[in-house]
Amino acid sequence: MRGLLVGRMQPVHRGHIQVIERILDEVEEVIIGIGSAQVSHSIKDPFTAGERVMMITKALAENNVDASRYYVIPVQDIECNSIWVAHMEMLTPPFEHVYSGNPLVQRLFTEKGYQVTEPPLFNRKSYSGTEVRRRMLSGDKWEELVPQSVIKAINEIDGISRIKQLARREV
Ligand code: ATP
Ligand code: MG
């Protein structure tokens, strides 16, 4: 059986890795959809789809997840919720099971007959993209919330300087 998890992953954090490991206890393969793939260089969505693919790929390798057990697929947003499931199906290998905490995602897949499960949230107060970005901007310790390989990837692309520059106002 194959499962699907979709998230913007701005950036990838330890919660994502833990939930992916949990999903892989239940299904043979997991499809990781990198949502809002077209968006980058904003405070809410600082990283490109390619940068996020790099982060998740390296973080799963760091955690010894077998590369033959997952697919990482960027997925652009579309205007029409009613055909979003078909859009996902066009881009991904076939899957039977959807894991999501997002009510809209849950609803859309349930209406199309998929089995939908709400996965548990791990340490959600800290392991959240919103919290990681807040710490990056305020100069607080964000590094403990993400895998080592994600710190390295963010340093490689000068990500902290990017997010701080995006937060400035034009004078
Ligand atoms: P943001 O605050 O930017 O929305 P996020 O932490 O919610 O970031 P997403 O990429 O939106 O990250 O998350 C995608 C999915 O990953 C969520 O719907 C949820 O199923 C799972 N997820 C996110 N954080 C955790 C966590 N701490 N524990 C378990 N699963 C998580
Ligand atoms: Mg979210």
Coordinates of C-alpha atoms and ligand atoms in Angstrom, one line a residue:
M1 CA 0.0 0.0 0.0
R2 CA 1.1 3.6 -0.7
G3 CA 0.3 6.6 1.4
L4 CA 0.3 10.4 0.6
L5 CA 1.4 13.3 2.9
V6 CA 1.1 16.8 1.6
G7 CA 2.7 19.9 3.1
R8 CA 4.4 23.2 2.2
M9 CA 7.4 22.2 4.3
Q10 CA 8.6 25.8 4.7
P11 CA 11.0 24.5 6.0
V12 CA 11.2 20.7 6.6
H13 CA 11.3 20.2 10.4
R14 CA 11.6 17.3 12.9
G15 CA 7.8 16.9 13.0
H16 CA 7.7 16.1 9.3
I17 CA 10.4 13.4 9.7
Q18 CA 8.6 11.8 12.7
V19 CA 5.3 11.7 10.9
I20 CA 6.8 10.2 7.8
E21 CA 8.5 7.5 9.9
R22 CA 5.1 6.8 11.5
I23 CA 3.4 6.6 8.1
L24 CA 6.1 4.2 6.9
D25 CA 5.2 1.9 9.9
E26 CA 1.8 1.5 8.2
V27 CA 2.4 1.6 4.4
E28 CA 5.2 0.3 2.2
E29 CA 5.8 3.6 0.4
V30 CA 5.0 7.2 1.1
I31 CA 4.5 10.0 -1.4
I32 CA 5.6 13.3 0.0
G33 CA 3.8 16.1 -1.9
I34 CA 5.7 19.5 -1.6
G35 CA 2.7 21.8 -1.7
S36 CA 2.5 25.4 -3.0
A37 CA 5.5 24.5 -5.2
Q38 CA 5.3 27.7 -7.2
V39 CA 5.7 29.9 -4.2
S40 CA 9.0 31.1 -2.7
H41 CA 10.8 34.2 -1.5
S42 CA 8.1 35.4 0.9
I43 CA 8.1 35.3 4.7
K44 CA 5.5 32.6 4.9
D45 CA 7.1 30.6 2.0
P46 CA 10.8 31.5 1.9
F47 CA 12.1 28.4 0.1
T48 CA 11.7 27.2 -3.5
A49 CA 10.3 23.7 -4.3
G50 CA 13.7 22.5 -5.3
E51 CA 15.2 23.7 -2.0
R52 CA 12.5 21.9 -0.1
V53 CA 13.1 18.7 -2.2
M54 CA 16.8 18.9 -1.2
M55 CA 15.9 19.4 2.5
I56 CA 13.5 16.5 2.7
T57 CA 15.7 14.1 0.7
K58 CA 18.8 14.8 2.8
A59 CA 16.8 14.8 6.1
L60 CA 15.3 11.3 5.3
A61 CA 18.8 10.0 4.3
E62 CA 20.1 11.4 7.6
N63 CA 17.4 9.4 9.4
N64 CA 18.3 6.2 7.5
V65 CA 14.9 6.1 5.7
D66 CA 15.3 3.7 2.7
A67 CA 15.2 5.9 -0.5
S68 CA 13.2 3.2 -2.3
R69 CA 10.3 3.8 0.1
Y70 CA 9.4 7.4 -0.7
Y71 CA 8.8 9.8 -3.6
V72 CA 9.2 13.6 -3.3
I73 CA 6.9 15.4 -5.7
P74 CA 6.5 19.2 -6.0
V75 CA 2.8 20.1 -6.4
Q76 CA 1.7 23.6 -7.6
D77 CA -1.5 25.1 -6.2
I78 CA -4.5 25.2 -8.6
E79 CA -7.5 27.6 -8.5
C80 CA -10.1 24.8 -8.3
N81 CA -10.5 22.8 -5.1
S82 CA -13.0 20.5 -6.8
I83 CA -10.4 19.1 -9.2
W84 CA -7.4 19.3 -6.9
V85 CA -7.5 15.5 -6.1
A86 CA -7.3 14.8 -9.9
H87 CA -4.4 17.3 -10.1
M88 CA -2.6 15.3 -7.3
E89 CA -3.4 12.0 -9.1
M90 CA -1.8 13.3 -12.3
L91 CA 1.5 14.0 -10.6
T92 CA 1.9 11.1 -8.2
P93 CA 2.2 7.3 -8.3
P94 CA -1.1 5.7 -7.3
F95 CA -1.9 5.8 -3.6
E96 CA -4.7 4.4 -1.4
H97 CA -4.3 6.2 1.9
V98 CA -4.0 9.9 2.6
Y99 CA -2.5 11.4 5.8
S100 CA -3.5 14.9 6.6
G101 CA -4.5 17.2 9.4
N102 CA -5.8 19.8 7.0
P103 CA -9.7 19.8 7.0
L104 CA -9.9 20.8 3.3
V105 CA -7.5 18.2 2.2
Q106 CA -9.3 15.6 4.3
R107 CA -12.7 16.6 2.8
L108 CA -11.5 16.6 -0.8
F109 CA -9.9 13.1 -0.6
T110 CA -12.8 11.6 1.4
E111 CA -15.3 12.8 -1.3
K112 CA -13.2 10.9 -3.9
G113 CA -13.3 7.7 -1.9
Y114 CA -9.9 7.7 -0.3
Q115 CA -9.1 6.4 3.1
V116 CA -8.0 9.5 5.1
T117 CA -6.2 9.5 8.5
E118 CA -5.3 12.4 10.7
P119 CA -1.7 11.6 11.8
P120 CA -0.6 12.4 15.4
L121 CA 1.3 15.7 15.9
F122 CA 4.7 15.5 17.5
N123 CA 5.8 18.4 19.8
R124 CA 3.6 20.7 17.8
K125 CA 4.3 23.8 19.8
S126 CA 7.9 23.8 18.5
Y127 CA 7.8 21.4 15.5
S128 CA 5.9 23.8 13.3
G129 CA 7.0 25.7 10.2
T130 CA 5.5 28.9 11.6
E131 CA 7.6 28.5 14.8
V132 CA 10.8 27.7 12.8
R133 CA 10.3 30.8 10.6
R134 CA 9.5 33.0 13.6
R135 CA 12.7 31.9 15.3
M136 CA 14.7 32.5 12.1
L137 CA 13.5 36.0 11.9
S138 CA 13.8 36.9 15.6
G139 CA 17.3 35.4 16.0
D140 CA 16.1 32.7 18.4
K141 CA 17.4 29.1 18.2
W142 CA 15.7 27.5 15.3
E143 CA 18.4 24.9 14.6
E144 CA 17.1 22.4 17.3
L145 CA 13.8 22.2 15.5
V146 CA 15.1 20.8 12.2
P147 CA 17.5 17.9 11.3
Q148 CA 21.2 18.7 10.9
S149 CA 21.0 18.2 7.2
V150 CA 18.3 20.9 6.9
I151 CA 20.5 23.3 8.9
K152 CA 23.3 22.6 6.3
A153 CA 20.9 23.1 3.3
I154 CA 19.6 26.4 4.7
N155 CA 23.2 27.6 5.3
E156 CA 24.1 26.5 1.7
I157 CA 21.4 28.7 0.2
D158 CA 22.0 31.5 2.7
G159 CA 18.4 31.1 3.9
I160 CA 18.5 33.1 7.1
S161 CA 19.8 36.2 5.3
R162 CA 17.0 35.7 2.7
I163 CA 14.2 35.5 5.2
K164 CA 15.6 38.5 7.1
Q165 CA 15.9 40.6 4.0
L166 CA 12.3 39.7 2.9
A167 CA 11.1 41.0 6.3
R168 CA 12.5 44.4 5.7
R169 CA 10.4 47.3 4.6
E170 CA 11.3 49.5 1.6
V171 CA 12.1 53.0 2.9
Ligands
ATP1 P1 3.2 25.9 8.8 O1 3.2 26.4 10.2 O2 4.0 26.7 7.8 O3 1.8 25.5 8.2 P2 3.6 23.1 9.4 O4 4.5 22.8 10.5 O5 2.1 23.0 9.6 O6 4.0 24.5 8.8 P3 3.2 21.8 6.9 O7 4.2 21.6 5.8 O8 2.1 22.7 6.7 O9 4.0 22.2 8.2 O10 2.7 20.4 7.3 C1 2.3 19.4 6.5 C2 1.8 18.3 7.3 O11 2.9 17.7 8.0 C3 0.7 18.6 8.3 O12 -0.6 18.6 7.7 C4 0.9 17.5 9.3 O13 0.1 16.4 8.9 C5 2.4 17.2 9.2 N1 3.0 17.8 10.3 C6 3.5 19.1 10.5 N2 4.0 19.3 11.7 C7 3.9 18.1 12.3 C8 4.3 17.7 13.6 N3 4.9 18.5 14.5 N4 4.1 16.4 14.0 C9 3.5 15.6 13.1 N5 3.1 15.9 11.9 C10 3.3 17.2 11.5
MG2 MG 0.7 23.7 8.2

